[in-house]
Short mmCIF file of N, CA and C in Angstrom, two decimals:
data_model
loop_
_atom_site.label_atom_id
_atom_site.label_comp_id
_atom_site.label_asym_id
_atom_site.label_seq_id
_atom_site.Cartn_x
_atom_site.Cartn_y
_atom_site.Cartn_z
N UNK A 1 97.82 147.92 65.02
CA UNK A 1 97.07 147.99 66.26
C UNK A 1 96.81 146.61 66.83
N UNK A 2 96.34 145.79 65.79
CA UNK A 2 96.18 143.81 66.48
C UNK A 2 97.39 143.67 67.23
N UNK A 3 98.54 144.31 67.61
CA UNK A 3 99.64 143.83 67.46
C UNK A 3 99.42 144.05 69.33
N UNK A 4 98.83 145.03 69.66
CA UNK A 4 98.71 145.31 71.14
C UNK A 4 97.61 144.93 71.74
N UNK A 5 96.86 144.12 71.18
CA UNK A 5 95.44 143.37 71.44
C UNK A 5 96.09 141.97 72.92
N UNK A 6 95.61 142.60 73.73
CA UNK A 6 95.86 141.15 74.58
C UNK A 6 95.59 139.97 73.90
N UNK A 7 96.12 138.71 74.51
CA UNK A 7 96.03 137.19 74.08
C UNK A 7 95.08 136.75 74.72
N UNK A 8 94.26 137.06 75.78
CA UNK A 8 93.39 136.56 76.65
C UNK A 8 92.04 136.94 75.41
N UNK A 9 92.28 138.25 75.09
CA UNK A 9 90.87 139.12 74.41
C UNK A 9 91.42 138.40 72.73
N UNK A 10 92.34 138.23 71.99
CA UNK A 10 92.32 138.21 70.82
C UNK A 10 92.02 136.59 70.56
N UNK A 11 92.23 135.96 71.43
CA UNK A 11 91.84 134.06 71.23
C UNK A 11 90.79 133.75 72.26
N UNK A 12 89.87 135.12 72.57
CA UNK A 12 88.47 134.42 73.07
C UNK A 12 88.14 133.88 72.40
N UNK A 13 87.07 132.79 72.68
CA UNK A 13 86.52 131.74 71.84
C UNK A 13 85.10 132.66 71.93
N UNK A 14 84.84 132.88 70.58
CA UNK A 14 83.64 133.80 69.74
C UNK A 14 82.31 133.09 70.20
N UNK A 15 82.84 131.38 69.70
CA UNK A 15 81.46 130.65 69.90
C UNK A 15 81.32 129.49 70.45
N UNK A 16 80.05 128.79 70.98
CA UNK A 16 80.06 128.00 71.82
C UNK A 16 81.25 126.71 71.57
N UNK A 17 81.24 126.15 70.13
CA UNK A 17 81.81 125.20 69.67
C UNK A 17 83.08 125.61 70.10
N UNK A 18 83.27 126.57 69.83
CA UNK A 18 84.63 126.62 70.32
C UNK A 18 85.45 127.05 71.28
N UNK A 19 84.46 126.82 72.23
CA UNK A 19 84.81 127.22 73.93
C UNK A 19 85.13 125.34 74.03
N UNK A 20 86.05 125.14 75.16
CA UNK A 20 86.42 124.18 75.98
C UNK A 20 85.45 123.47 77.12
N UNK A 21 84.63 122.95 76.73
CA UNK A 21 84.02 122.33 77.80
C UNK A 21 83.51 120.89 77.79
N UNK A 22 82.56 120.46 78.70
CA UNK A 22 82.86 118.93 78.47
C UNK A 22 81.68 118.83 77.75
N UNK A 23 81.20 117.31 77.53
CA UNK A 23 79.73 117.36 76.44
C UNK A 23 78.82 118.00 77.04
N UNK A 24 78.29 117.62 78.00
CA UNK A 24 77.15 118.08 78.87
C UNK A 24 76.91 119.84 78.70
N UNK A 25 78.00 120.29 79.23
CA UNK A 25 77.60 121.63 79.33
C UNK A 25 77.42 122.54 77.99
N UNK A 26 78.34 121.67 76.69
CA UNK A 26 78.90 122.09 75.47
C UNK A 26 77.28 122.33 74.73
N UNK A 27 76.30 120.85 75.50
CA UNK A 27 75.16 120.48 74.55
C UNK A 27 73.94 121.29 74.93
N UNK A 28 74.37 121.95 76.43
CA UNK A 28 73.18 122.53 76.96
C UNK A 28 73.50 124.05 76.42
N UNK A 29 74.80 124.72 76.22
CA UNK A 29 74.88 125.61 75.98
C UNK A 29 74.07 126.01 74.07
N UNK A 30 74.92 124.98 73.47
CA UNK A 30 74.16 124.90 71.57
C UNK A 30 72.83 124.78 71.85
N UNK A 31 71.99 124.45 72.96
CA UNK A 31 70.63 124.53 72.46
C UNK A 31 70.26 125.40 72.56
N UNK A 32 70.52 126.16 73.79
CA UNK A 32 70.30 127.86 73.67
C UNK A 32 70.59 128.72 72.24
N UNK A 33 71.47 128.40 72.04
CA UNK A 33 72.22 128.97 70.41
C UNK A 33 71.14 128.89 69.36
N UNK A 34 70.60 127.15 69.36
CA UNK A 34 69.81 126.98 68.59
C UNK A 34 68.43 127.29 68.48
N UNK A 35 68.00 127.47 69.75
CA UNK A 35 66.84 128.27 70.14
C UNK A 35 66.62 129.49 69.53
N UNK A 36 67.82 130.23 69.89
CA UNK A 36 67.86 131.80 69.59
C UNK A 36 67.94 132.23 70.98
N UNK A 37 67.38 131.68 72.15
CA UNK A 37 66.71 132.16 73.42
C UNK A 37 67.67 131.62 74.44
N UNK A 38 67.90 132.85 75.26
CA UNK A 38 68.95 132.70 76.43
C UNK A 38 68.16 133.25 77.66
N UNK A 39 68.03 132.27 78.45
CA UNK A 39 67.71 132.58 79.72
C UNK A 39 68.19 133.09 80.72
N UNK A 40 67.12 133.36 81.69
CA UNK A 40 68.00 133.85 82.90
C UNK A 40 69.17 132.73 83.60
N UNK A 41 70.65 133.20 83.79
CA UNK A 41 70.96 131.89 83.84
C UNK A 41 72.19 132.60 85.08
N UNK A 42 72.45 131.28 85.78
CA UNK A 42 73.59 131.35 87.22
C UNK A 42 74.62 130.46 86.41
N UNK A 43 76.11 130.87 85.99
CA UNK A 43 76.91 130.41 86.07
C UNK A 43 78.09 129.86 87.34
N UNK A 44 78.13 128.43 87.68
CA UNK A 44 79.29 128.91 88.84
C UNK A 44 80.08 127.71 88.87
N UNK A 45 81.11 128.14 88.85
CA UNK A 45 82.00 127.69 89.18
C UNK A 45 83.53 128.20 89.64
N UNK A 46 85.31 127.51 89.70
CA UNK A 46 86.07 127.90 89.83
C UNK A 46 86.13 128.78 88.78
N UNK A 47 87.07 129.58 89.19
CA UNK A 47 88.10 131.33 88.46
C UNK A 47 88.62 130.23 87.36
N UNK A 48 88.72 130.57 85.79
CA UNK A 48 89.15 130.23 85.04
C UNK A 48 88.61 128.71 84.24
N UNK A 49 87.20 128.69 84.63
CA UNK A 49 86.71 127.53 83.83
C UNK A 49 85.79 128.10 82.36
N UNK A 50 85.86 129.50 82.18
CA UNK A 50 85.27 129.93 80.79
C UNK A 50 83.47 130.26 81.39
N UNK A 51 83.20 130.80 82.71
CA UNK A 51 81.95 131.09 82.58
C UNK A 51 81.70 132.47 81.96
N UNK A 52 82.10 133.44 82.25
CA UNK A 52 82.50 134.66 81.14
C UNK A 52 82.32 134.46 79.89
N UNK A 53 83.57 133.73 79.41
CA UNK A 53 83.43 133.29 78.30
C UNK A 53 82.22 132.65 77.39
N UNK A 54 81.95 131.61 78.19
CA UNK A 54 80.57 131.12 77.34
C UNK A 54 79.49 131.98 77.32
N UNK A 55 79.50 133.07 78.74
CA UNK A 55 77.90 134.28 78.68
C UNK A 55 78.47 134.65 77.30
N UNK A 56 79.86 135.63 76.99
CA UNK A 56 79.91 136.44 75.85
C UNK A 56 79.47 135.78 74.53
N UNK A 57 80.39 134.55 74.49
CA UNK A 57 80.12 133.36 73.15
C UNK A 57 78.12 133.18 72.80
N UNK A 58 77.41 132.98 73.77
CA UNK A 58 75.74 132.78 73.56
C UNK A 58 75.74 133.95 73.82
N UNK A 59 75.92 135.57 73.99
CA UNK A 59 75.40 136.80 72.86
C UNK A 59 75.75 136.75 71.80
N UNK A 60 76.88 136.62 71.61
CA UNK A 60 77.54 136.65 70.15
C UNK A 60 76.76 135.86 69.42
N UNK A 61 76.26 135.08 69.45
CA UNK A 61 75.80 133.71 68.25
C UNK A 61 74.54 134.09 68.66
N UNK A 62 73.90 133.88 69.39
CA UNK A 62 72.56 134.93 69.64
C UNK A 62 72.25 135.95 68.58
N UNK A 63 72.66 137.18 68.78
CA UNK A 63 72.93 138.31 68.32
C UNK A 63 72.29 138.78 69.39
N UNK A 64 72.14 138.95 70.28
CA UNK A 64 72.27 140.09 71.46
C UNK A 64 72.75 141.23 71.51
N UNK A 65 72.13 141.86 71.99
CA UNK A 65 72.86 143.36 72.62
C UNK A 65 73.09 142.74 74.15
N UNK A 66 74.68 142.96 74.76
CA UNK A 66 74.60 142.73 75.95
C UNK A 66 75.66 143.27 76.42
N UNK A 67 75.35 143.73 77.63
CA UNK A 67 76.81 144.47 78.79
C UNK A 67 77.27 143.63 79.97
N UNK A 68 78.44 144.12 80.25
CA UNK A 68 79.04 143.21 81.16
C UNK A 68 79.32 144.20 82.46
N UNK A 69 78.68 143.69 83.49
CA UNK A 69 78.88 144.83 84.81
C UNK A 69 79.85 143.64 85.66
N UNK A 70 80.94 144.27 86.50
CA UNK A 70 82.02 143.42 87.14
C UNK A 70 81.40 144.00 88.50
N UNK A 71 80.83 142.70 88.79
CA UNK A 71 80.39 142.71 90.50
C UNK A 71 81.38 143.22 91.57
N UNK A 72 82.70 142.99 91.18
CA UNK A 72 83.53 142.73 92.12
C UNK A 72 84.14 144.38 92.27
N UNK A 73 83.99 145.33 91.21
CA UNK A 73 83.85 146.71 90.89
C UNK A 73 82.62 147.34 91.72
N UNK A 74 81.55 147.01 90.77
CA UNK A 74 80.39 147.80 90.55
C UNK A 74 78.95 146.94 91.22
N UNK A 75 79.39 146.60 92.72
CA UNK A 75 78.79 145.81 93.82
C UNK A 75 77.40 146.20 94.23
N UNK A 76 77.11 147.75 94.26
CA UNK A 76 76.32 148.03 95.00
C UNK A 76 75.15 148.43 94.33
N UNK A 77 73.63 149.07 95.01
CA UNK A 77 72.87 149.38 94.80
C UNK A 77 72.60 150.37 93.60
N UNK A 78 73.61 151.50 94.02
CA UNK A 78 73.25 152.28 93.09
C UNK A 78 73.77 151.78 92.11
N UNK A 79 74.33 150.76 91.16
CA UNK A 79 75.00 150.30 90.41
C UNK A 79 73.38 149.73 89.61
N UNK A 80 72.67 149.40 90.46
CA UNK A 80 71.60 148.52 90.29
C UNK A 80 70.29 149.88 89.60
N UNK A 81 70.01 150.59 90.46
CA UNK A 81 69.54 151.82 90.51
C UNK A 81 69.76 152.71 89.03
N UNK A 82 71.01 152.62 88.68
CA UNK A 82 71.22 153.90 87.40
C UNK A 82 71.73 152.94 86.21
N UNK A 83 73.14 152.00 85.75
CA UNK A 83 72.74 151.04 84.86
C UNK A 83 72.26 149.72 84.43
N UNK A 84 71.74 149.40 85.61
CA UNK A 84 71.23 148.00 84.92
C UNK A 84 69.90 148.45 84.69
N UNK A 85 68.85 149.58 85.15
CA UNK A 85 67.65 149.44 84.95
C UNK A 85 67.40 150.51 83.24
N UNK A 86 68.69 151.62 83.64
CA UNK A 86 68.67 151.95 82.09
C UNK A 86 69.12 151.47 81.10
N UNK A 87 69.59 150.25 81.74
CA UNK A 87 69.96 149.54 80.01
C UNK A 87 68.96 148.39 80.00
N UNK A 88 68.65 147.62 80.93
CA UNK A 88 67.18 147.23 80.65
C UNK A 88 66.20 147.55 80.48
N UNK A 89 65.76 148.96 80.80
CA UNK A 89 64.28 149.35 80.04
C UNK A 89 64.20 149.58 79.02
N UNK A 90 65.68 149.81 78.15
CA UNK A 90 65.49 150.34 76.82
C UNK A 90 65.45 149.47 75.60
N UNK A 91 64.51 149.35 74.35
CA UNK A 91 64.60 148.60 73.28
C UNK A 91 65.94 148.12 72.84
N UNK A 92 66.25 147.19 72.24
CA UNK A 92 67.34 146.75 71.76
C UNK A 92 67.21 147.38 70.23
N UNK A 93 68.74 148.48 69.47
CA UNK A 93 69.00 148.56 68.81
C UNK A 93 68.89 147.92 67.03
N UNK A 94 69.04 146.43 67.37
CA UNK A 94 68.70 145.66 66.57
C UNK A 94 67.10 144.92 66.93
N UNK A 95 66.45 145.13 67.95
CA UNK A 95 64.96 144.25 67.55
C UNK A 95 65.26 143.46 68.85
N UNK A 96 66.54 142.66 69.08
CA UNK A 96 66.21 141.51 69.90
C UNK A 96 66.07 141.38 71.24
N UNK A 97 66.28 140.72 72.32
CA UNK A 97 66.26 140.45 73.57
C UNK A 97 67.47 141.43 73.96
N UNK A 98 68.17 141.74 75.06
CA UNK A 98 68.82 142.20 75.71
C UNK A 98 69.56 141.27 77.00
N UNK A 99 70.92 141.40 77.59
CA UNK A 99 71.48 140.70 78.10
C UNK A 99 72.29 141.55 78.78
N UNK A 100 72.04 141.42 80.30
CA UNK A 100 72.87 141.66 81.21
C UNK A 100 73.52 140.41 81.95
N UNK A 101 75.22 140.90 81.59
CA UNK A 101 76.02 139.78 82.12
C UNK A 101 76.96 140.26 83.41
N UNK A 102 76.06 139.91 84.33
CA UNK A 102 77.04 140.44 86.19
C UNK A 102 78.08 139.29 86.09
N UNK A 103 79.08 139.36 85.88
CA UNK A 103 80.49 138.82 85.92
C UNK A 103 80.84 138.90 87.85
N UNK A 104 81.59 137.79 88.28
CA UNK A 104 81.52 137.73 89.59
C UNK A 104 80.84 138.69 90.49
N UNK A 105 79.15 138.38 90.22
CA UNK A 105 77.63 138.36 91.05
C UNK A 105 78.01 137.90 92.37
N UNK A 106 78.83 137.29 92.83
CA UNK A 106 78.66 136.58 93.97
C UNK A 106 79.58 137.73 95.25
N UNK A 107 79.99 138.84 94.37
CA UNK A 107 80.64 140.15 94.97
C UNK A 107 79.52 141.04 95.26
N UNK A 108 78.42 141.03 94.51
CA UNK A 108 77.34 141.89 94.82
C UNK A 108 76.97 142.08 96.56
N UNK A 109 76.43 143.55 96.99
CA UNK A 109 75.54 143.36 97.84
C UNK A 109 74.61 142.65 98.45
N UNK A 110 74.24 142.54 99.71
CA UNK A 110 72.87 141.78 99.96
C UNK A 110 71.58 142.64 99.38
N UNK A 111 71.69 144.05 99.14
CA UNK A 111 70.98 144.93 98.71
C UNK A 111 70.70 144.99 97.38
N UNK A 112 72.31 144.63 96.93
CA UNK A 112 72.09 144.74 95.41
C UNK A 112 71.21 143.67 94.81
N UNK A 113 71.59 142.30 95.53
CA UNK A 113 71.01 141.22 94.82
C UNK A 113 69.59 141.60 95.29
N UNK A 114 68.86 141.91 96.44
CA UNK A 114 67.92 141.41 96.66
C UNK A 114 66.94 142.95 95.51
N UNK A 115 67.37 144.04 95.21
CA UNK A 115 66.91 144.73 94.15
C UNK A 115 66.77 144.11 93.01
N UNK A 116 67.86 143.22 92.79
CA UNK A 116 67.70 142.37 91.39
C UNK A 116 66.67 141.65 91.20
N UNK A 117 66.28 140.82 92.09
CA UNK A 117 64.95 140.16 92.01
C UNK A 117 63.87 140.60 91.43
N UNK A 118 63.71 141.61 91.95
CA UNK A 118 62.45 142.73 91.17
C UNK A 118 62.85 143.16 90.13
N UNK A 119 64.59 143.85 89.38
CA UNK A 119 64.61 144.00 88.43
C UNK A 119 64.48 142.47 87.23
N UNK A 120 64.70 141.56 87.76
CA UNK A 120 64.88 140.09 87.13
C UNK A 120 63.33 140.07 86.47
N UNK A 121 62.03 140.33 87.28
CA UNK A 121 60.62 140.15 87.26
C UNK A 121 60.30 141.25 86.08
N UNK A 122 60.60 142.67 86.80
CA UNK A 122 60.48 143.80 85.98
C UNK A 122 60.80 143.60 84.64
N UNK A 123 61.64 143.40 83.98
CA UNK A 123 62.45 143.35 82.81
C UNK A 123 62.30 142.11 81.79
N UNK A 124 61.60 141.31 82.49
CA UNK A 124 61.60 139.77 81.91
C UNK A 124 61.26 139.75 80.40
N UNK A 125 60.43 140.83 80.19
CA UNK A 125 59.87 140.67 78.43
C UNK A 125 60.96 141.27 77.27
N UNK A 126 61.75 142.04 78.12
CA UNK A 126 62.90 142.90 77.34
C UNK A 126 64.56 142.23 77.86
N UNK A 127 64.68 141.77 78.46
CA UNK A 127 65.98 141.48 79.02
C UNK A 127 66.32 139.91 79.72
N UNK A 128 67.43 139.61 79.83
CA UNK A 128 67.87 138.28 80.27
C UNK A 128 68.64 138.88 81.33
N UNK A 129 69.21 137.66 82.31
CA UNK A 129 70.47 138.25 83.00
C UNK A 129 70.98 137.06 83.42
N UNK A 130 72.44 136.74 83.09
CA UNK A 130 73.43 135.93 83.43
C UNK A 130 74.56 136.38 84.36
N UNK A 131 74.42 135.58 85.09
CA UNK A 131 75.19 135.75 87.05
C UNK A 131 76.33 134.62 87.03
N UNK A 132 77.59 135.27 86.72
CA UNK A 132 78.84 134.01 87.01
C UNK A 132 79.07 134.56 88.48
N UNK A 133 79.86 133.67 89.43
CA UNK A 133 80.00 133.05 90.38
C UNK A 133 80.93 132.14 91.15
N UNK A 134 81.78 132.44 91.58
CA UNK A 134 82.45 131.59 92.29
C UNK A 134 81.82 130.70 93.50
N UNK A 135 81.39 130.97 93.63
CA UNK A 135 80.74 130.68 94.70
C UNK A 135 79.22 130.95 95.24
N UNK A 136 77.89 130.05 94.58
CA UNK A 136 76.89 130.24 94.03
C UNK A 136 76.03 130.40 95.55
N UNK A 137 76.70 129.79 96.56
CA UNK A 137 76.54 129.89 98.17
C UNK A 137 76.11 131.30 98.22
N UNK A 138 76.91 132.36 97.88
CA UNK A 138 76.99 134.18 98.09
C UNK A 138 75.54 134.81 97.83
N UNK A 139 75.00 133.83 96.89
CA UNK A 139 74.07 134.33 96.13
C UNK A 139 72.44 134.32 96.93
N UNK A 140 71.52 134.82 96.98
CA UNK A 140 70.58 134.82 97.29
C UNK A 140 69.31 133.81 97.15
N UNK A 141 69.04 132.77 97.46
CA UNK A 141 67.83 132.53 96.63
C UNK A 141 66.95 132.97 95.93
N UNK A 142 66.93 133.92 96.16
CA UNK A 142 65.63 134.57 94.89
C UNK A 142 65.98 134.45 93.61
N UNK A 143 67.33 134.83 93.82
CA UNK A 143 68.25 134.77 92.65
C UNK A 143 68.44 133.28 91.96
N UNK A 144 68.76 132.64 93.08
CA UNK A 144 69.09 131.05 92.39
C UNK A 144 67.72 130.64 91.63
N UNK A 145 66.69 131.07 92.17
CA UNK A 145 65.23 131.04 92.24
C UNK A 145 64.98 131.37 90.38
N UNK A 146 65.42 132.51 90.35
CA UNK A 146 65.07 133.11 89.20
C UNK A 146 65.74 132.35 87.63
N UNK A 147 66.79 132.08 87.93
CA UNK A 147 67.89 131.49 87.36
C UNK A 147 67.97 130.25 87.12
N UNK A 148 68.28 129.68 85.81
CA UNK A 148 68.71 127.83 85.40
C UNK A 148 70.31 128.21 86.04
N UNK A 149 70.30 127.36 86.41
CA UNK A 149 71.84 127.16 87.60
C UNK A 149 72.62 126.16 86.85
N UNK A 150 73.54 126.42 86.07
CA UNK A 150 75.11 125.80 86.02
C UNK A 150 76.02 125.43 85.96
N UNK A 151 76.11 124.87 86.66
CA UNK A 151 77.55 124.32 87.38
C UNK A 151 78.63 123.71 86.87
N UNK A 152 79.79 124.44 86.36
CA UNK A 152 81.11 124.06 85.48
C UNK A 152 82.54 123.13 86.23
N UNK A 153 81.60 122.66 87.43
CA UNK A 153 82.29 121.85 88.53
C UNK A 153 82.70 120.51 86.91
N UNK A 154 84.20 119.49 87.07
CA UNK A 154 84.39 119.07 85.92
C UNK A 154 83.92 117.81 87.02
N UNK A 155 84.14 116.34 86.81
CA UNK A 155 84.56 115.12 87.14
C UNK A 155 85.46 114.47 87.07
N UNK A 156 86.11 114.25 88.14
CA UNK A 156 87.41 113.88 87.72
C UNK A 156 88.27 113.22 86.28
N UNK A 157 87.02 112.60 86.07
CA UNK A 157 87.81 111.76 83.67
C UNK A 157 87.64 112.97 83.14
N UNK A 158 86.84 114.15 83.54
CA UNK A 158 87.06 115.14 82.34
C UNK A 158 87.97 115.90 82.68
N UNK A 159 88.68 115.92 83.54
CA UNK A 159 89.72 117.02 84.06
C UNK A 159 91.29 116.53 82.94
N UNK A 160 91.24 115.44 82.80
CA UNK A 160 92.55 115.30 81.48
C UNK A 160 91.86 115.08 80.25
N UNK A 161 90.71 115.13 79.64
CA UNK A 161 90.41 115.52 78.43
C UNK A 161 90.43 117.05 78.08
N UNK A 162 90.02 117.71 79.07
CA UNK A 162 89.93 119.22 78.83
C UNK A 162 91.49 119.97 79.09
N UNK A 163 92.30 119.12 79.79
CA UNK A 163 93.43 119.79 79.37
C UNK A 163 94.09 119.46 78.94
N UNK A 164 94.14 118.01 78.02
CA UNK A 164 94.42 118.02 76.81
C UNK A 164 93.99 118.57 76.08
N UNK A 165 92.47 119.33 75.76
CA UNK A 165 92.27 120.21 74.91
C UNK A 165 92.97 121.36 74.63
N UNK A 166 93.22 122.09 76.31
CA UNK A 166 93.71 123.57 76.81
C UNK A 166 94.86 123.56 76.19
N UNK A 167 95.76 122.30 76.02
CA UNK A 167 96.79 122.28 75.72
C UNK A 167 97.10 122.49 74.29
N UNK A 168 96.24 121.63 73.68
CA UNK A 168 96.39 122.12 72.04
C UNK A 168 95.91 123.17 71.70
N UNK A 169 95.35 123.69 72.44
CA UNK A 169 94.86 125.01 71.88
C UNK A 169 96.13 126.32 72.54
N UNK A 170 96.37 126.04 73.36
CA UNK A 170 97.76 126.75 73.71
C UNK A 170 98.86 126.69 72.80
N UNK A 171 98.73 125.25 72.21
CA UNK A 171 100.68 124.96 71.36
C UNK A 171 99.72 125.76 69.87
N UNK A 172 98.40 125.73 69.10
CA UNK A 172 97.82 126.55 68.26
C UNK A 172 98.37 128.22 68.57
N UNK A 173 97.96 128.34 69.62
CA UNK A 173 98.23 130.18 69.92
C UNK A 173 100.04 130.30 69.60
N UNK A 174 100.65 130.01 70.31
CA UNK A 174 101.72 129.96 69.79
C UNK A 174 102.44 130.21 69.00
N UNK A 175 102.25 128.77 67.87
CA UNK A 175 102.26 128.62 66.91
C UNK A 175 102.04 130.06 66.11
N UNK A 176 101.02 129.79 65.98
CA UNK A 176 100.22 131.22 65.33
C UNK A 176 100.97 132.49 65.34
N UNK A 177 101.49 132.59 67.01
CA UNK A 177 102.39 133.75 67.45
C UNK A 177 104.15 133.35 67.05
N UNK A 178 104.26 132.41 66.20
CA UNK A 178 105.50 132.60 66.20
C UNK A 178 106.62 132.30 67.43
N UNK A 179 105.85 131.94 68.00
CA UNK A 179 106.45 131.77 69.37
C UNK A 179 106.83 130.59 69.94
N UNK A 180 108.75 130.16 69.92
CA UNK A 180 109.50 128.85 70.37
C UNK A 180 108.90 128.50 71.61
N UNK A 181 108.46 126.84 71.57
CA UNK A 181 108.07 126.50 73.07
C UNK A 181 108.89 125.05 73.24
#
């Protein structure tokens, strides 16, 4: 069955350390880890810089219970209305915090977001919620408001360290797969 496991899903990076990013964001992300405690948080940046990735990586090492709603799907109100408030009112399975992760948020409604606000307030003692983003502009203030904001924008010197990273970690997959490059 591993054998039909996508490559995108079977070499996610599990945990922070081993997500791709530069120091800054690498050091702000481990303190959360080390905390235990994940905040309400706005991810944004370009398609393909690992903001996904790092929400899933800080549940995982967390130990969270957390779901992933795709804004760009599941945009609207009633989306807001039937699961995000029933999976935030309810205890977590294991004891801990709870985590809702809106994966491109910046697709949401003006309705949807501005319901969120109140669910963001509502929920605060039982639940987190992390908002990736292309484009953090889309987003509402209340929202930015609510939220530690960010930003996976690189600087230009880190743009060839990190893909020299991308890169060895690509000729690794490979490798691994058996696969002439």
């Amino acid at each position: 069955m591993n054998q039909h496991i996508l490559w995108v899903e079977k070499y996610r990076p599990q945990t922070i350390e081993d997500c791709i990013l530069n120091d800054g964001l690498k050091k702000t992300f481990q303190e959360f880890v080390n905390r235990k405690e994940i905040p309400n948080l706005l991810l944004c940046g370009t398609a393909g810089v690992g903001k996904t990735t790092v929400a899933r990586a800080l549940c995982n090492e967390v130990g969270c219970d957390f779901m992933i709603i795709n804004g760009s799907d599941e945009r609207g109100i009633d989306t807001l209305r039937t699961k995000i408030k029933n999976y935030a009112s309810t205890i977590s399975l294991t004891g801990g915090r709870k985590v809702i992760i809106l994966d491109e948020a910046d697709y949401l409604t003006p309705e949807a977001q501005a319901g969120l606000r109140g669910a963001i307030e509502e929920f605060s003692d039982n639940c987190s919620f992390i908002f990736t983003c292309n484009f953090k502009a889309r987003l509402i203030d209340a929202l930015h408001s609510r939220c530690s904001v960010v930003d996976f924008t690189l600087k230009a010197d880190e743009k060839l360290v990190m893909a020299s990273q991308m890169f060895r970690r690509l000729t690794n997959i490979l490798n691994e797969e058996g696969i002439g490059y």
